[in-house]
GROMACS .gro file of C-alpha atoms in nm:
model
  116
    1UNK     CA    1   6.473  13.417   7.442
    2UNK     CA    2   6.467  13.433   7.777
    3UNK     CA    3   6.428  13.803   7.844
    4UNK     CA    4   6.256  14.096   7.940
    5UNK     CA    5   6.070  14.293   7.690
    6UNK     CA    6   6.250  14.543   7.624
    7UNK     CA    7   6.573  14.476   7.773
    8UNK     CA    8   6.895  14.362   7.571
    9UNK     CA    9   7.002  13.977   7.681
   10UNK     CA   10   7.376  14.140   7.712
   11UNK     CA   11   7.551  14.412   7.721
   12UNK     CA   12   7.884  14.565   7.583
   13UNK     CA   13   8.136  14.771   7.710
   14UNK     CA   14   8.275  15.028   7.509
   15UNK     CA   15   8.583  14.887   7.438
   16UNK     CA   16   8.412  14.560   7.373
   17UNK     CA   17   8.224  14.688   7.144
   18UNK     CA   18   8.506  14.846   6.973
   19UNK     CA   19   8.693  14.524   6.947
   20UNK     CA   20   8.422  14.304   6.821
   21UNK     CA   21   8.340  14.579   6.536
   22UNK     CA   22   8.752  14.574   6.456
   23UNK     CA   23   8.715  14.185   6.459
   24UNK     CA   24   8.398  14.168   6.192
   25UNK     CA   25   8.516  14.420   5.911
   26UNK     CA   26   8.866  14.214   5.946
   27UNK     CA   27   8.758  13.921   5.756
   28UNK     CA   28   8.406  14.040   5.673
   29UNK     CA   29   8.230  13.848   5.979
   30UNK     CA   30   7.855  13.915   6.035
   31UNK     CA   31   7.934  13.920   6.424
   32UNK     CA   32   8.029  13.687   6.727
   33UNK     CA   33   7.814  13.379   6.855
   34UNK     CA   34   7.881  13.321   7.196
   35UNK     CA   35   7.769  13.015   7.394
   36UNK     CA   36   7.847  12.766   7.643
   37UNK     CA   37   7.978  12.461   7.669
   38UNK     CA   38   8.041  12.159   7.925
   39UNK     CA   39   8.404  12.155   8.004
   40UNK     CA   40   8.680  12.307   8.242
   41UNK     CA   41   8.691  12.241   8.596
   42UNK     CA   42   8.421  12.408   8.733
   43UNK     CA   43   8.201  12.242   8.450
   44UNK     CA   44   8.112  12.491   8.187
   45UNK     CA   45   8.297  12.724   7.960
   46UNK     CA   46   8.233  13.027   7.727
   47UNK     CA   47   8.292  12.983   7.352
   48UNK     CA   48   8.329  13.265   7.099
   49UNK     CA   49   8.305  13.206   6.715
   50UNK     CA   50   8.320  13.387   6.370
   51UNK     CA   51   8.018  13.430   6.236
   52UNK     CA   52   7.927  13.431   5.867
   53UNK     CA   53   7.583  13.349   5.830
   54UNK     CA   54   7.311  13.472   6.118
   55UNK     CA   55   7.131  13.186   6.220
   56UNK     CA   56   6.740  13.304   6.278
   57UNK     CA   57   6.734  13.102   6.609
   58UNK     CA   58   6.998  13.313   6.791
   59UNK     CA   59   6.929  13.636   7.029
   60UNK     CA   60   7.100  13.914   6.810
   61UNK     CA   61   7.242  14.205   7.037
   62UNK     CA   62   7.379  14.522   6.854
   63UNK     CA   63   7.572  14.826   6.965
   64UNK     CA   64   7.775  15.081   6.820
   65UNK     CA   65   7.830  14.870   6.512
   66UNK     CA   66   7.933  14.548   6.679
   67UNK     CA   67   7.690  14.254   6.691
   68UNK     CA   68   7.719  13.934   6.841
   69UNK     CA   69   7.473  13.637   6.827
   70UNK     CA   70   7.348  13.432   7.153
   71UNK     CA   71   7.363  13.044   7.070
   72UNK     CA   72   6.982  12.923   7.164
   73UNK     CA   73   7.126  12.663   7.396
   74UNK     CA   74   7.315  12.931   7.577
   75UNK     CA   75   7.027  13.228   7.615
   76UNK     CA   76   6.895  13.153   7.985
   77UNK     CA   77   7.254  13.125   8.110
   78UNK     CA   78   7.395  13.422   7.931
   79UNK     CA   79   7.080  13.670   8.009
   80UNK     CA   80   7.206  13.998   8.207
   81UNK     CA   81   7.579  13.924   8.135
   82UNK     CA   82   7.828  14.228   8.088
   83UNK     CA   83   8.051  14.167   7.822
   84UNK     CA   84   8.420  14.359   7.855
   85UNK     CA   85   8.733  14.344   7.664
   86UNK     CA   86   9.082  14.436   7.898
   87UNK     CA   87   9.419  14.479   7.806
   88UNK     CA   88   9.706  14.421   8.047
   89UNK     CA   89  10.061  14.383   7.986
   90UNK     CA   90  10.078  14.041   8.011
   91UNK     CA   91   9.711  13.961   7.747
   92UNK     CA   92   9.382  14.077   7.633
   93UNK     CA   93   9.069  13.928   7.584
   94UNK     CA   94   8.690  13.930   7.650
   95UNK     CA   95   8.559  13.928   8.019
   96UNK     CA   96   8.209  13.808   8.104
   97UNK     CA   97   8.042  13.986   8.410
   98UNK     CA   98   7.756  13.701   8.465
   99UNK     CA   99   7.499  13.767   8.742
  100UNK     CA  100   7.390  13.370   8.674
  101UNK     CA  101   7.741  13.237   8.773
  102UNK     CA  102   7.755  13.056   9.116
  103UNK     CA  103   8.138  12.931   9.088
  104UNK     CA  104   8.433  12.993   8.902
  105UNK     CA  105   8.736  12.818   8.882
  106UNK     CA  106   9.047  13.016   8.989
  107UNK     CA  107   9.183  13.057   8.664
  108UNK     CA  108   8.852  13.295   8.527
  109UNK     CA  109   8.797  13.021   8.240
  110UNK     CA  110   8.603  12.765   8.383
  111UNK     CA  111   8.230  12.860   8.542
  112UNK     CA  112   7.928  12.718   8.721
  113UNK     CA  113   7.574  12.769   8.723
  114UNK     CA  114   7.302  12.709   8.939
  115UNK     CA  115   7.168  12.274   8.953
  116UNK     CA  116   7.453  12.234   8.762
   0.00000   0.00000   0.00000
């Protein structure tokens, strides 16, 4: 991982946390993998999955009983990232609070990184 010794590779909100742990004893998950992926129109996007098995390659980050898993592929962009979950009248979903993004595209889905 690309990390600091003793420093998590993300963080949760409290509500984020809350949600995640809701969305694992739902259906018995083991946690969320995030990643990233090429696509969108800035160039990259985030993914979220189900998780049943823990694959012994990913960054595991726990807190308050939620767990998610950090693809291997996506651990040096994702390092220092906030993850949030917000509710408005209009939807609800997870935010990501990246200090490594250098663009986004206007519609929050679509992000950029450094050389890329």
């Amino acid at each position: 991982m690309f990390g600091i010794p003793g420093k998590q590779a993300v963080t949760m909100t409290d509500k984020a946390a809350k949600q995640i742990s809701k969305l694992m004893a739902k259906d018995g998950h083991k946690g969320l993998r995030i990643g990233v992926k090429k696509g969108g129109c800035a160039g990259m996007e985030y993914t979220m999955d189900y998780v049943t098995e823990v694959d012994p390659n990913d960054e595991v980050v726990e807190q308050e009983g939620a767990r998610i898993m950090i693809a291997p592929m996506a651990q040096m962009f994702l390092f220092g990232t906030e993850i949030d979950y917000q509710t408005s009248l209009l939807e609800s979903g997870f935010r990501f609070s990246n200090p490594n993004v250098t663009e986004a595209c206007g519609c929050g889905e679509s992000i950029k990184f450094e050389g890329m």
